[in-house]
PDB file of N, CA and C in Angstrom:
ATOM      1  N   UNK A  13       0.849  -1.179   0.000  1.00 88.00           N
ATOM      2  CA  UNK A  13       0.000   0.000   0.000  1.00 88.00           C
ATOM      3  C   UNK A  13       0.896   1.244   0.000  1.00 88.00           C
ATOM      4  N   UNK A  14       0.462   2.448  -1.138  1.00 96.00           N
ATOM      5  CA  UNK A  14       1.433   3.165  -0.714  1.00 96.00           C
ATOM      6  C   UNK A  14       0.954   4.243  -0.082  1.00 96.00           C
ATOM      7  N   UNK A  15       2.560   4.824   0.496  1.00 97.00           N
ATOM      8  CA  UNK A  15       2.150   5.877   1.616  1.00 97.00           C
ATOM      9  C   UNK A  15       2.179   7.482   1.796  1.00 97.00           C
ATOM     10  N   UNK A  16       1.706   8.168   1.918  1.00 97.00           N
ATOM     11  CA  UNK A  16       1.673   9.695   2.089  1.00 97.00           C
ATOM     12  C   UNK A  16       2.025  10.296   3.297  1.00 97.00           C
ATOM     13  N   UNK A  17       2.963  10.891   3.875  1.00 97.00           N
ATOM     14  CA  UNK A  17       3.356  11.636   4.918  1.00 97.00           C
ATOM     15  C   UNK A  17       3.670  13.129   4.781  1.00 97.00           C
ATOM     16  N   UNK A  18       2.177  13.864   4.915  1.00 96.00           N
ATOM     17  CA  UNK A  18       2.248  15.775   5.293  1.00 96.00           C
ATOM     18  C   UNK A  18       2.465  16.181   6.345  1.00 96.00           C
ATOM     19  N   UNK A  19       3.538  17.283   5.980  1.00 94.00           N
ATOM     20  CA  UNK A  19       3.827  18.152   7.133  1.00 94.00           C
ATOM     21  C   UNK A  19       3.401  19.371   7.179  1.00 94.00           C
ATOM     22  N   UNK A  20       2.910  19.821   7.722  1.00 92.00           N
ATOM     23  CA  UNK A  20       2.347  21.139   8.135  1.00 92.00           C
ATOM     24  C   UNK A  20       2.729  21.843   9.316  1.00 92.00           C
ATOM     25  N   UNK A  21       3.757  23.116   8.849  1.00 90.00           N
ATOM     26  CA  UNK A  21       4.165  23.670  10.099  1.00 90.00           C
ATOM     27  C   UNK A  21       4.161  25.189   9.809  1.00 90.00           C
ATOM     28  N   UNK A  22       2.676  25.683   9.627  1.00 85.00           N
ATOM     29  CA  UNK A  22       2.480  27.167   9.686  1.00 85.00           C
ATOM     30  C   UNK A  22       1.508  27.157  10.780  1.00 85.00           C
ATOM     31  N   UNK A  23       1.131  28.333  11.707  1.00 80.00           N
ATOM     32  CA  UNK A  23       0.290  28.643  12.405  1.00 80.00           C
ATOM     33  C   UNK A  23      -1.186  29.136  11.999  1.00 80.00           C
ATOM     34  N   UNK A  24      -1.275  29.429  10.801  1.00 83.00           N
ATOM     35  CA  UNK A  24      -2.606  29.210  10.161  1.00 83.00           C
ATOM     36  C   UNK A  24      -3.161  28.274   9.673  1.00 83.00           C
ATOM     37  N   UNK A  25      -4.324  28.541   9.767  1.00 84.00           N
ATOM     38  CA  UNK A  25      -5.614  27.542   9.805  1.00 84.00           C
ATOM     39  C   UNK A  25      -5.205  27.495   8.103  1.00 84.00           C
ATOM     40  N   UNK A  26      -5.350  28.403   7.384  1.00 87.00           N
ATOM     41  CA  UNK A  26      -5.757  28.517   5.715  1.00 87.00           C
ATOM     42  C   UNK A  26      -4.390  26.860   5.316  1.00 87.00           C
ATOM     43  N   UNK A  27      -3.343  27.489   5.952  1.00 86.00           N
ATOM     44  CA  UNK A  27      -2.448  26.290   5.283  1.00 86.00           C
ATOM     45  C   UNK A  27      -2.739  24.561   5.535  1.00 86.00           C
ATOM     46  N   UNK A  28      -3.524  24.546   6.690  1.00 90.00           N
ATOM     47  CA  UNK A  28      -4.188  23.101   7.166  1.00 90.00           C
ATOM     48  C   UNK A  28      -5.084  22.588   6.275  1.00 90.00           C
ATOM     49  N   UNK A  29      -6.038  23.484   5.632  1.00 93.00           N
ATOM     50  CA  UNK A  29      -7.025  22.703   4.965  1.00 93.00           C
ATOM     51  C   UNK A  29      -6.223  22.235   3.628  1.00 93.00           C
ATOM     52  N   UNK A  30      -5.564  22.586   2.633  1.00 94.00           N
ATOM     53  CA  UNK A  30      -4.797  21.729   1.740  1.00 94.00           C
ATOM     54  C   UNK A  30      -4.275  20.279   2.091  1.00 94.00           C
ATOM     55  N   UNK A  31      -3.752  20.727   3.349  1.00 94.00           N
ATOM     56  CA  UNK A  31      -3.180  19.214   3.853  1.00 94.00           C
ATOM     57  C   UNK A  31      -4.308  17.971   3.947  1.00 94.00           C
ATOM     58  N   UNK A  32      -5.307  18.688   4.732  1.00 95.00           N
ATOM     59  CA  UNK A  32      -6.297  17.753   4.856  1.00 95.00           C
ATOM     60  C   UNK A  32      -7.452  17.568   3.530  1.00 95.00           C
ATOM     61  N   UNK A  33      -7.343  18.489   2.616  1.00 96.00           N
ATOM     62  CA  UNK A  33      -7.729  17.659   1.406  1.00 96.00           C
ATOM     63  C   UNK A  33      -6.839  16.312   0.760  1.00 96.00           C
ATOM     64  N   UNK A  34      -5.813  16.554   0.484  1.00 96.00           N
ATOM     65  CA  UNK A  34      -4.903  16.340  -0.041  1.00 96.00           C
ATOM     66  C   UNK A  34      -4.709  14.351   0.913  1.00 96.00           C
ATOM     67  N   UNK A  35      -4.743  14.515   1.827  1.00 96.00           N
ATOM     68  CA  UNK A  35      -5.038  13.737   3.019  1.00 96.00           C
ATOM     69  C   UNK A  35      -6.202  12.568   2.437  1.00 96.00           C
ATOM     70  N   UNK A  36      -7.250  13.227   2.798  1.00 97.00           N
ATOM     71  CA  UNK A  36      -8.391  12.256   2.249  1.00 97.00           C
ATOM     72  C   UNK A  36      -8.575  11.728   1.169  1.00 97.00           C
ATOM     73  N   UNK A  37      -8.114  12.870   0.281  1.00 97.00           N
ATOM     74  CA  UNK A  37      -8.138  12.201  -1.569  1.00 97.00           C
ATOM     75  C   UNK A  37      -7.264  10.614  -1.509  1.00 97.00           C
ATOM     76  N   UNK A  38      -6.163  11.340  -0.701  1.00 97.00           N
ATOM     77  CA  UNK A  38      -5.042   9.819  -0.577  1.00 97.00           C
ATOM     78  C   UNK A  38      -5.901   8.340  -0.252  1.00 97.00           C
ATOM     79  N   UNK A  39      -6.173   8.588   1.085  1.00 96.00           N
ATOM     80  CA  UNK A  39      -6.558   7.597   1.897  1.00 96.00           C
ATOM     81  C   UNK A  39      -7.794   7.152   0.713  1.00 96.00           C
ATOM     82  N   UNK A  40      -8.924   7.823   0.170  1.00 97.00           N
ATOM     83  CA  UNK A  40     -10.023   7.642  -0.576  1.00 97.00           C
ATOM     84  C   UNK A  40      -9.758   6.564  -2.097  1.00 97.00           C
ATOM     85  N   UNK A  41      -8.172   7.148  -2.152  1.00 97.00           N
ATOM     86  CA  UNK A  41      -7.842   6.776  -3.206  1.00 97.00           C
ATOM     87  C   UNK A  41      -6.929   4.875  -2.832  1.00 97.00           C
ATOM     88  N   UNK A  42      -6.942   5.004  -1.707  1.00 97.00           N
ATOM     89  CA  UNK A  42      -6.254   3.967  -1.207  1.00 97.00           C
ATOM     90  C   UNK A  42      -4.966   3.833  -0.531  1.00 97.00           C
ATOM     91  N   UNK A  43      -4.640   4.945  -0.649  1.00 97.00           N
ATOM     92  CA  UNK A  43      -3.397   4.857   0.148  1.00 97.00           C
ATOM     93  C   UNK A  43      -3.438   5.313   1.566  1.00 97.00           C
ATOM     94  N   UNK A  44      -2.187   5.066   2.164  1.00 98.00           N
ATOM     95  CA  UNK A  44      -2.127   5.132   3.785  1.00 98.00           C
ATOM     96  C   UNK A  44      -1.721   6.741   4.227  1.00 98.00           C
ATOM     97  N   UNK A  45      -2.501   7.616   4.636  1.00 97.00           N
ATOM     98  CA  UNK A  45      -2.198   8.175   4.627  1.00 97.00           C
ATOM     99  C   UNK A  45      -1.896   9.523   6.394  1.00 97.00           C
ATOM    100  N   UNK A  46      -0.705  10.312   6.082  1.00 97.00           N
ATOM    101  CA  UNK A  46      -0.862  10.907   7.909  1.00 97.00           C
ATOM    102  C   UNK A  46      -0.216  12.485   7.946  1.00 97.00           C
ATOM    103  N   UNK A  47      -0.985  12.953   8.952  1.00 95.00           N
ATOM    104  CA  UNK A  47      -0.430  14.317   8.948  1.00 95.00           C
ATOM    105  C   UNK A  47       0.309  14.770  10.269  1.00 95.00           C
ATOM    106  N   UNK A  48       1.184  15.750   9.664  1.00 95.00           N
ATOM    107  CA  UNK A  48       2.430  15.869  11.186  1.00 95.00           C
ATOM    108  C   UNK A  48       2.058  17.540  11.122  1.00 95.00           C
ATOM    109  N   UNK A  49       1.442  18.023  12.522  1.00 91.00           N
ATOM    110  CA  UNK A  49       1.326  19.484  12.664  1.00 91.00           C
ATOM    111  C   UNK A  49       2.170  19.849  13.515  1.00 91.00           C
ATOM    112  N   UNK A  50       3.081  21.004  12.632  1.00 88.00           N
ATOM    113  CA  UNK A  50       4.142  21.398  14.021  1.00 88.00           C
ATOM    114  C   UNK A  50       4.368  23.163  13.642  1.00 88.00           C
ATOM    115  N   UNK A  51       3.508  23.479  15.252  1.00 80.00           N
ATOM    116  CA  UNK A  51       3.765  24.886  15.673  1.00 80.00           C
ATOM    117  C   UNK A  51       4.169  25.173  16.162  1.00 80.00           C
ATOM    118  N   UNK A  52       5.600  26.184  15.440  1.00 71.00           N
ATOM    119  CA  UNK A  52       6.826  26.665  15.929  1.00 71.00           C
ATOM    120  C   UNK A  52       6.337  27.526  17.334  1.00 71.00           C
ATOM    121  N   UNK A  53       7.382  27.903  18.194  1.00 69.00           N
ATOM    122  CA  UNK A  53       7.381  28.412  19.483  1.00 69.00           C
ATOM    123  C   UNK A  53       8.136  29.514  19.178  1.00 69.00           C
ATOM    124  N   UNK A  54       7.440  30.560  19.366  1.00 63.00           N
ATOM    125  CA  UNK A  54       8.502  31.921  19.529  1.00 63.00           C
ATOM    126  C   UNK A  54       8.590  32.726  20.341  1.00 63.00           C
TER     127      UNK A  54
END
């Protein structure tokens, strides 16, 4: 099965929803798919 691994590391919301389209199409489409959210500390 193949696999998809997104990273998402902006503090806006707007940049999350791509990921999570992008996400489901995968998984829908059959593949394994996962998302890594990382908000920087400043």
């Amino acid at each position: 099965m193949p696999k998809i691994s997104i990273i998402v590391s902006s503090e806006k919301l707007d940049k999350l929803f791509p990921a999570v389209t992008l996400a489901t199409t995968a998984a829908v489409t059959g593949w394994e798919s996962e998302i890594f959210l990382h908000f920087g500390v400043s």
